[in-house]
Amino acid sequence: MATITLEKINKVYPNGFHAIHDLDLDIADTEFLVLVGPSGCGKSTALRMVAGLEEITNGEMRIGDRIVNEVEPKDRDIAMVFQNYALYPHMSVYDNIGFALKLAKTPKDETDRRIREAARILELDEQLDRKPAQLSGGQRQRVAMGRAIVRQPAAFLMDEPLSNLDAKLRVQMRAEIASLQRELGVTTVYVTHDQVEAMTMGDRVAVLKDGFLQQVDTPQNLYDRPQNVFVAAFIGSPSMNLFEGTLTLDSGGQGGSLTLGSQAISIPSEVLAARPALAAYDGKSLIYGIRPEDMEDASLDTRPDDQCIHGEVSLVEALGAEILVHFGVDAAPVDSGDPDAVVELGDTAVVVGRFNPRSRIRLRDSAKVAVHAERLSFFDSSTRLAIWD
Amino acid sequence: MRLQLVTTHDPQPDYLDLPLLQPLAEWTHSGLVEFPIGVHRHVVRFVESEHGLFALKELPGRLADREFALLRHLAEENLPVVEVLGVISERDSDLDDILITRHLEFSLPFRFLFTRSGISSLRESLVDSIAVLLAQLHLAGFFWGDCSLSNTLFRRDAGALAAWVVDTETGELHDQLTPGQRELDLDIAQMNIFGGLLDLEASGRLPPDIDPVEVVESLTRRYGQLWEELTAEQSVEVAQRHLIDARLARLNELGFDTAEVSITTGGSGPQIQFRPAVVEVGHHVRELERLTGLRMLENQARRMLNDIRSYGAWLAKRDGRDQPEAVVAYRWLNDIFEPAIETIPQELSDRRSPGELFHEILLHRDALQSKLQADVSVQAASADYALESLPSSMRERSLIEGD
């Protein structure tokens, strides 16, 4: 078991490309930390530096108490878990799990103990004498995971290990890996581009963009209190709706309003009381965000008219337990900085609301939508940092 | 449906005749060649047509596009990879894409090397061929990530083996690999090859004299020696500059060409530090092609170049004067190589590739000369070889790994 510490880690390639900038991360013993971000954010590079596959330009990397900057990958006591799930058809489950220990010349009784322990954890005790062809798809995946477990490394490193699997198996394996990691209690660093995977698996999630750490926090805190526009938009599906508008405070500062194109949203006094820093933005432009679930079909909500907005419905996605309603408003969309996101330019922003399935809103309706203004997120327009205080 | 096909000199089958709207595993097309294959993550099936044998692999579109691009890039770099021919996509919303590659003619799947009689001598060069392949790929900045016996095909190369990359799903291209990346790639190769051999053992088909642990340990040793020879900086005394030439000659002998040599001299001492910049394997292949237009494998080419030199020496002795190298090569091609190959009956042409045929004809000639204690012409040796030896050989043009 081990902690992993990255202190002011930088990676600059020979061609001058600065892939990682002053990355600081403290990964606790037994923690499951997910590195997530869009293409080119540096998440795989960071993982590979932990593994020893990329040289560290400067900064200090520690596994446990040991500085490992110059330590060979094989001497770091870590296991890279790969996408390779090939099983050997003529070998039993027992041998498929344990054959690597034979190559490492591990004593037979120790090998046997580790294989049986891994099989117990993976609930494969009854299958040890079987051949891969006699197993279900999920059991085969677990056999492959057993190979990594029996090595008993201080940490697992996983670089998009589920990306080759079909959607159904990916969801199943996501749960299996997370549950297994918790049972084993082995420090794990996991890379993915999929924020849903990150949020559902990690104890904490580190969000990277352009080689800079944006925020590292628990999944819920990332969602509830994003530190900047990028994290606000990247975490959550559908994304947070982002707008740029002008904040106007009432005389006396008891309330205020925000512009949304030609419309306005009333801001309750408790929002301003909770965030006194907003007072400095009176009469100024700022970026604000509304999560899809913080909106509702106004016909099913009791909010006053001044906390409602209007827009023409362009798409309705009925998902059973909820409906996603896409509607346009006459406000310019805000680019969150996610290179993988599709941002439509123009003067019309498409807003996505997650409504109660009892809503009767239809395509091309002029919808009246209630906004839970107390749940708004605010960001400085120039620094793009959150305004929480 | 969308077919993205590479334009090639050799024709391809008409893919539209195939049941492309069905999952590959469920195809019952008459052109399918039914062989269970080795350890693979995706469905792979073979289709035979009048134009040859083709491998079809079903995999998610993103992976198919990636592998298509990687295989093309590696081929452009003259690295030994199977020839990729195209991707079939947008088949149906539930169906993955299909990556098409041409089956590598005269290739030997690893199981044949361990289970067929008469080719045990080739096993010894299996590790060497994988070590050379990995070194070639690593020099080109390619991290394979899944080197295994199932992902490699082998071709006879003048009594040894040459290895080909079949599967690049997990591959990554970098400007240059770090020591850590190379070490991990080798570690993965060791583990996969060890697993492959144990699986063969579990099926009762691994010859008892083969120790899987020894095989993979020798891979590490061999790769390490080769990498050192290819890349290590060497320090020599100024008076021992000939050691630089010797190193370059050894690299050529191994089949590698060097583009430049970096030499630095110390400010105070008589030492020279030098490091070769190895660019490409295929030193003898290119030399033979330049002289004759023949495109052979490395060892075959080396063997033929030696034969061309012997022939030149014989011509010079007979005519009393040296001939230019190009003239000798031209005459060797017309007087020796082509008649020897043409002597082989058409019905036996699927036993060996032309390069390997010629190598075996020369071996046969050596054996005949030794037995008869007299000179034997290559053409006569070829005729005897076609009569006495070749008919009992395997048809190796289109071998597919059977379980």
PDB file of C-alpha atoms in Angstrom, chain B residues 203-398:
ATOM      1  CA  SER B 203      -2.871 -28.312 -24.772  1.00  0.00           C
ATOM      2  CA  GLY B 204      -0.135 -30.960 -24.758  1.00  0.00           C
ATOM      3  CA  ARG B 205       1.588 -29.564 -27.827  1.00  0.00           C
ATOM      4  CA  LEU B 206       4.681 -27.894 -26.447  1.00  0.00           C
ATOM      5  CA  PRO B 207       7.753 -30.005 -27.155  1.00  0.00           C
ATOM      6  CA  PRO B 208       9.218 -31.172 -23.831  1.00  0.00           C
ATOM      7  CA  ASP B 209      12.626 -29.661 -24.504  1.00  0.00           C
ATOM      8  CA  ILE B 210      11.221 -26.133 -24.534  1.00  0.00           C
ATOM      9  CA  ASP B 211      11.224 -24.269 -21.233  1.00  0.00           C
ATOM     10  CA  PRO B 212       8.878 -21.251 -21.449  1.00  0.00           C
ATOM     11  CA  VAL B 213      10.800 -19.417 -18.722  1.00  0.00           C
ATOM     12  CA  GLU B 214      14.050 -19.833 -20.619  1.00  0.00           C
ATOM     13  CA  VAL B 215      12.414 -18.681 -23.862  1.00  0.00           C
ATOM     14  CA  VAL B 216      11.196 -15.376 -22.431  1.00  0.00           C
ATOM     15  CA  GLU B 217      14.374 -14.755 -20.476  1.00  0.00           C
ATOM     16  CA  SER B 218      16.338 -15.208 -23.668  1.00  0.00           C
ATOM     17  CA  LEU B 219      14.075 -12.659 -25.359  1.00  0.00           C
ATOM     18  CA  THR B 220      15.054 -10.073 -22.763  1.00  0.00           C
ATOM     19  CA  ARG B 221      18.726 -10.912 -23.146  1.00  0.00           C
ATOM     20  CA  ARG B 222      18.611 -10.843 -26.924  1.00  0.00           C
ATOM     21  CA  TYR B 223      16.669  -7.592 -27.089  1.00  0.00           C
ATOM     22  CA  GLY B 224      19.035  -5.971 -24.585  1.00  0.00           C
ATOM     23  CA  GLN B 225      22.110  -7.007 -26.590  1.00  0.00           C
ATOM     24  CA  LEU B 226      20.579  -5.820 -29.823  1.00  0.00           C
ATOM     25  CA  TRP B 227      19.463  -2.468 -28.424  1.00  0.00           C
ATOM     26  CA  GLU B 228      22.908  -1.916 -26.972  1.00  0.00           C
ATOM     27  CA  GLU B 229      24.509  -2.638 -30.331  1.00  0.00           C
ATOM     28  CA  LEU B 230      22.063  -0.374 -32.116  1.00  0.00           C
ATOM     29  CA  THR B 231      22.108   2.632 -29.849  1.00  0.00           C
ATOM     30  CA  ALA B 232      24.837   2.592 -27.218  1.00  0.00           C
ATOM     31  CA  GLU B 233      27.382   5.328 -27.110  1.00  0.00           C
ATOM     32  CA  GLN B 234      30.856   3.878 -27.402  1.00  0.00           C
ATOM     33  CA  SER B 235      34.121   5.379 -26.332  1.00  0.00           C
ATOM     34  CA  VAL B 236      37.322   4.483 -28.192  1.00  0.00           C
ATOM     35  CA  GLU B 237      40.894   5.706 -28.324  1.00  0.00           C
ATOM     36  CA  VAL B 238      41.714   7.929 -31.299  1.00  0.00           C
ATOM     37  CA  ALA B 239      44.152   5.260 -32.448  1.00  0.00           C
ATOM     38  CA  GLN B 240      41.334   2.688 -32.459  1.00  0.00           C
ATOM     39  CA  ARG B 241      39.091   4.480 -34.927  1.00  0.00           C
ATOM     40  CA  HIS B 242      38.726   1.230 -36.845  1.00  0.00           C
ATOM     41  CA  LEU B 243      36.410   0.089 -34.039  1.00  0.00           C
ATOM     42  CA  ILE B 244      33.845   2.572 -35.342  1.00  0.00           C
ATOM     43  CA  ASP B 245      33.961   0.920 -38.765  1.00  0.00           C
ATOM     44  CA  ALA B 246      33.714  -2.488 -37.126  1.00  0.00           C
ATOM     45  CA  ARG B 247      30.606  -1.424 -35.202  1.00  0.00           C
ATOM     46  CA  LEU B 248      28.973  -0.062 -38.367  1.00  0.00           C
ATOM     47  CA  ALA B 249      29.809  -3.283 -40.197  1.00  0.00           C
ATOM     48  CA  ARG B 250      28.208  -5.302 -37.400  1.00  0.00           C
ATOM     49  CA  LEU B 251      25.078  -3.151 -37.662  1.00  0.00           C
ATOM     50  CA  ASN B 252      24.947  -3.747 -41.418  1.00  0.00           C
ATOM     51  CA  GLU B 253      25.424  -7.444 -40.821  1.00  0.00           C
ATOM     52  CA  LEU B 254      22.447  -7.348 -38.466  1.00  0.00           C
ATOM     53  CA  GLY B 255      20.536  -5.745 -41.326  1.00  0.00           C
ATOM     54  CA  PHE B 256      20.432  -2.186 -39.999  1.00  0.00           C
ATOM     55  CA  ASP B 257      21.495   0.893 -41.915  1.00  0.00           C
ATOM     56  CA  THR B 258      22.889   3.979 -40.252  1.00  0.00           C
ATOM     57  CA  ALA B 259      22.165   7.458 -41.522  1.00  0.00           C
ATOM     58  CA  GLU B 260      24.851   9.243 -39.582  1.00  0.00           C
ATOM     59  CA  VAL B 261      27.332   8.755 -36.793  1.00  0.00           C
ATOM     60  CA  SER B 262      27.625  11.278 -34.034  1.00  0.00           C
ATOM     61  CA  ILE B 263      31.249  11.656 -32.942  1.00  0.00           C
ATOM     62  CA  THR B 264      32.467  13.905 -30.160  1.00  0.00           C
ATOM     63  CA  THR B 265      35.981  14.257 -28.889  1.00  0.00           C
ATOM     64  CA  GLY B 266      36.829  15.142 -25.302  1.00  0.00           C
ATOM     65  CA  GLY B 267      38.425  18.511 -24.673  1.00  0.00           C
ATOM     66  CA  SER B 268      41.458  17.082 -22.959  1.00  0.00           C
ATOM     67  CA  GLY B 269      41.816  13.384 -23.757  1.00  0.00           C
ATOM     68  CA  PRO B 270      42.397  11.200 -26.783  1.00  0.00           C
ATOM     69  CA  GLN B 271      38.973   9.563 -26.482  1.00  0.00           C
ATOM     70  CA  ILE B 272      36.269   9.597 -29.147  1.00  0.00           C
ATOM     71  CA  GLN B 273      32.641   9.091 -28.204  1.00  0.00           C
ATOM     72  CA  PHE B 274      30.391   7.918 -30.969  1.00  0.00           C
ATOM     73  CA  ARG B 275      26.819   6.849 -31.374  1.00  0.00           C
ATOM     74  CA  PRO B 276      25.312   5.504 -34.603  1.00  0.00           C
ATOM     75  CA  ALA B 277      21.964   6.867 -35.741  1.00  0.00           C
ATOM     76  CA  VAL B 278      20.290   3.706 -36.924  1.00  0.00           C
ATOM     77  CA  VAL B 279      17.532   4.479 -39.355  1.00  0.00           C
ATOM     78  CA  GLU B 280      16.184   1.342 -40.866  1.00  0.00           C
ATOM     79  CA  VAL B 281      16.436  -2.386 -41.016  1.00  0.00           C
ATOM     80  CA  GLY B 282      16.757  -3.950 -44.456  1.00  0.00           C
ATOM     81  CA  HIS B 283      20.360  -3.194 -45.404  1.00  0.00           C
ATOM     82  CA  HIS B 284      20.708  -6.289 -47.576  1.00  0.00           C
ATOM     83  CA  VAL B 285      17.125  -6.074 -48.819  1.00  0.00           C
ATOM     84  CA  ARG B 286      17.784  -2.647 -50.303  1.00  0.00           C
ATOM     85  CA  GLU B 287      21.153  -3.686 -51.713  1.00  0.00           C
ATOM     86  CA  LEU B 288      19.667  -6.711 -53.472  1.00  0.00           C
ATOM     87  CA  GLU B 289      16.763  -4.669 -54.777  1.00  0.00           C
ATOM     88  CA  ARG B 290      19.124  -2.028 -56.122  1.00  0.00           C
ATOM     89  CA  LEU B 291      21.142  -4.633 -57.980  1.00  0.00           C
ATOM     90  CA  THR B 292      18.469  -7.014 -59.194  1.00  0.00           C
ATOM     91  CA  GLY B 293      15.011  -5.551 -58.568  1.00  0.00           C
ATOM     92  CA  LEU B 294      14.251  -8.564 -56.371  1.00  0.00           C
ATOM     93  CA  ARG B 295      12.526  -7.793 -53.068  1.00  0.00           C
ATOM     94  CA  MET B 296      13.381 -10.499 -50.536  1.00  0.00           C
ATOM     95  CA  LEU B 297      13.661 -10.794 -46.772  1.00  0.00           C
ATOM     96  CA  GLU B 298      16.828  -9.697 -45.018  1.00  0.00           C
ATOM     97  CA  ASN B 299      18.604 -13.031 -44.597  1.00  0.00           C
ATOM     98  CA  GLN B 300      17.478 -14.248 -47.988  1.00  0.00           C
ATOM     99  CA  ALA B 301      18.851 -11.069 -49.531  1.00  0.00           C
ATOM    100  CA  ARG B 302      22.140 -11.478 -47.677  1.00  0.00           C
ATOM    101  CA  ARG B 303      22.394 -15.037 -48.920  1.00  0.00           C
ATOM    102  CA  MET B 304      21.681 -13.988 -52.514  1.00  0.00           C
ATOM    103  CA  LEU B 305      24.182 -11.151 -52.372  1.00  0.00           C
ATOM    104  CA  ASN B 306      26.789 -13.655 -51.250  1.00  0.00           C
ATOM    105  CA  ASP B 307      25.841 -15.887 -54.143  1.00  0.00           C
ATOM    106  CA  ILE B 308      26.091 -12.948 -56.543  1.00  0.00           C
ATOM    107  CA  ARG B 309      29.603 -12.228 -55.247  1.00  0.00           C
ATOM    108  CA  SER B 310      30.624 -15.890 -55.644  1.00  0.00           C
ATOM    109  CA  TYR B 311      29.214 -15.872 -59.141  1.00  0.00           C
ATOM    110  CA  GLY B 312      31.154 -12.666 -59.917  1.00  0.00           C
ATOM    111  CA  ALA B 313      34.370 -14.276 -58.696  1.00  0.00           C
ATOM    112  CA  TRP B 314      33.690 -17.321 -60.874  1.00  0.00           C
ATOM    113  CA  LEU B 315      32.975 -15.096 -63.905  1.00  0.00           C
ATOM    114  CA  ALA B 316      36.146 -13.104 -63.311  1.00  0.00           C
ATOM    115  CA  LYS B 317      38.204 -16.276 -63.148  1.00  0.00           C
ATOM    116  CA  ARG B 318      36.588 -17.690 -66.270  1.00  0.00           C
ATOM    117  CA  ASP B 319      36.835 -14.480 -68.329  1.00  0.00           C
ATOM    118  CA  GLY B 320      40.084 -13.232 -66.915  1.00  0.00           C
ATOM    119  CA  ARG B 321      38.642  -9.862 -65.967  1.00  0.00           C
ATOM    120  CA  ASP B 322      36.382  -8.321 -63.324  1.00  0.00           C
ATOM    121  CA  GLN B 323      32.868  -7.315 -64.294  1.00  0.00           C
ATOM    122  CA  PRO B 324      31.050  -4.317 -62.805  1.00  0.00           C
ATOM    123  CA  GLU B 325      28.814  -5.302 -59.880  1.00  0.00           C
ATOM    124  CA  ALA B 326      25.638  -4.369 -61.759  1.00  0.00           C
ATOM    125  CA  VAL B 327      26.613  -6.572 -64.710  1.00  0.00           C
ATOM    126  CA  VAL B 328      27.360  -9.516 -62.451  1.00  0.00           C
ATOM    127  CA  ALA B 329      24.019  -9.068 -60.690  1.00  0.00           C
ATOM    128  CA  TYR B 330      22.165  -8.880 -64.009  1.00  0.00           C
ATOM    129  CA  ARG B 331      23.818 -12.047 -65.298  1.00  0.00           C
ATOM    130  CA  TRP B 332      23.230 -13.853 -61.973  1.00  0.00           C
ATOM    131  CA  LEU B 333      19.545 -12.981 -62.185  1.00  0.00           C
ATOM    132  CA  ASN B 334      19.232 -14.323 -65.732  1.00  0.00           C
ATOM    133  CA  ASP B 335      21.636 -17.243 -65.559  1.00  0.00           C
ATOM    134  CA  ILE B 336      21.214 -18.493 -62.010  1.00  0.00           C
ATOM    135  CA  PHE B 337      18.211 -17.239 -60.077  1.00  0.00           C
ATOM    136  CA  GLU B 338      15.430 -17.263 -62.653  1.00  0.00           C
ATOM    137  CA  PRO B 339      16.305 -20.642 -64.221  1.00  0.00           C
ATOM    138  CA  ALA B 340      16.486 -22.183 -60.748  1.00  0.00           C
ATOM    139  CA  ILE B 341      13.055 -20.871 -59.794  1.00  0.00           C
ATOM    140  CA  GLU B 342      11.533 -21.727 -63.185  1.00  0.00           C
ATOM    141  CA  THR B 343      12.659 -25.322 -62.726  1.00  0.00           C
ATOM    142  CA  ILE B 344      10.212 -25.666 -59.844  1.00  0.00           C
ATOM    143  CA  PRO B 345       6.898 -27.047 -61.155  1.00  0.00           C
ATOM    144  CA  GLN B 346       3.932 -24.690 -60.834  1.00  0.00           C
ATOM    145  CA  GLU B 347       2.063 -27.135 -58.595  1.00  0.00           C
ATOM    146  CA  LEU B 348       4.845 -26.916 -56.008  1.00  0.00           C
ATOM    147  CA  SER B 349       5.069 -23.121 -56.012  1.00  0.00           C
ATOM    148  CA  ASP B 350       2.803 -22.832 -52.984  1.00  0.00           C
ATOM    149  CA  ARG B 351       5.313 -24.612 -50.729  1.00  0.00           C
ATOM    150  CA  ARG B 352       7.816 -21.814 -50.244  1.00  0.00           C
ATOM    151  CA  SER B 353       8.255 -18.170 -51.210  1.00  0.00           C
ATOM    152  CA  PRO B 354      10.706 -17.654 -54.121  1.00  0.00           C
ATOM    153  CA  GLY B 355      13.360 -16.256 -51.777  1.00  0.00           C
ATOM    154  CA  GLU B 356      13.153 -19.232 -49.476  1.00  0.00           C
ATOM    155  CA  LEU B 357      13.028 -21.641 -52.420  1.00  0.00           C
ATOM    156  CA  PHE B 358      16.303 -20.264 -53.685  1.00  0.00           C
ATOM    157  CA  HIS B 359      17.875 -20.523 -50.247  1.00  0.00           C
ATOM    158  CA  GLU B 360      16.789 -24.155 -49.942  1.00  0.00           C
ATOM    159  CA  ILE B 361      18.009 -24.912 -53.471  1.00  0.00           C
ATOM    160  CA  LEU B 362      21.432 -23.597 -52.480  1.00  0.00           C
ATOM    161  CA  LEU B 363      21.361 -25.740 -49.334  1.00  0.00           C
ATOM    162  CA  HIS B 364      20.381 -28.714 -51.455  1.00  0.00           C
ATOM    163  CA  ARG B 365      23.231 -27.985 -53.861  1.00  0.00           C
ATOM    164  CA  ASP B 366      25.699 -27.846 -50.958  1.00  0.00           C
ATOM    165  CA  ALA B 367      24.446 -31.210 -49.736  1.00  0.00           C
ATOM    166  CA  LEU B 368      24.652 -32.729 -53.225  1.00  0.00           C
ATOM    167  CA  GLN B 369      28.166 -31.412 -53.791  1.00  0.00           C
ATOM    168  CA  SER B 370      29.228 -32.793 -50.465  1.00  0.00           C
ATOM    169  CA  LYS B 371      27.696 -36.172 -51.266  1.00  0.00           C
ATOM    170  CA  LEU B 372      29.001 -36.364 -54.837  1.00  0.00           C
ATOM    171  CA  GLN B 373      32.296 -34.619 -54.143  1.00  0.00           C
ATOM    172  CA  ALA B 374      31.750 -32.670 -57.359  1.00  0.00           C
ATOM    173  CA  ASP B 375      30.411 -29.335 -58.539  1.00  0.00           C
ATOM    174  CA  VAL B 376      26.650 -29.235 -59.091  1.00  0.00           C
ATOM    175  CA  SER B 377      24.974 -26.401 -60.958  1.00  0.00           C
ATOM    176  CA  VAL B 378      22.204 -24.459 -59.262  1.00  0.00           C
ATOM    177  CA  GLN B 379      19.768 -25.477 -61.970  1.00  0.00           C
ATOM    178  CA  ALA B 380      20.574 -29.169 -61.559  1.00  0.00           C
ATOM    179  CA  ALA B 381      20.274 -28.812 -57.799  1.00  0.00           C
ATOM    180  CA  SER B 382      16.920 -27.122 -58.304  1.00  0.00           C
ATOM    181  CA  ALA B 383      15.610 -29.979 -60.434  1.00  0.00           C
ATOM    182  CA  ASP B 384      16.732 -32.553 -57.874  1.00  0.00           C
ATOM    183  CA  TYR B 385      15.298 -30.492 -55.021  1.00  0.00           C
ATOM    184  CA  ALA B 386      11.929 -30.246 -56.820  1.00  0.00           C
ATOM    185  CA  LEU B 387      11.904 -33.990 -57.276  1.00  0.00           C
ATOM    186  CA  GLU B 388      13.291 -35.263 -53.990  1.00  0.00           C
ATOM    187  CA  SER B 389      12.597 -32.740 -51.301  1.00  0.00           C
ATOM    188  CA  LEU B 390       9.964 -30.134 -52.065  1.00  0.00           C
ATOM    189  CA  PRO B 391       6.948 -32.437 -52.634  1.00  0.00           C
ATOM    190  CA  SER B 392       7.007 -33.528 -48.996  1.00  0.00           C
ATOM    191  CA  SER B 393       7.038 -29.939 -47.702  1.00  0.00           C
ATOM    192  CA  MET B 394       3.992 -28.157 -46.295  1.00  0.00           C
ATOM    193  CA  ARG B 395       1.956 -25.815 -48.487  1.00  0.00           C
ATOM    194  CA  GLU B 396       2.880 -22.640 -46.701  1.00  0.00           C
ATOM    195  CA  ARG B 397       1.404 -19.959 -48.962  1.00  0.00           C
ATOM    196  CA  SER B 398      -1.864 -19.658 -47.027  1.00  0.00           C
TER     197      SER B 398
END
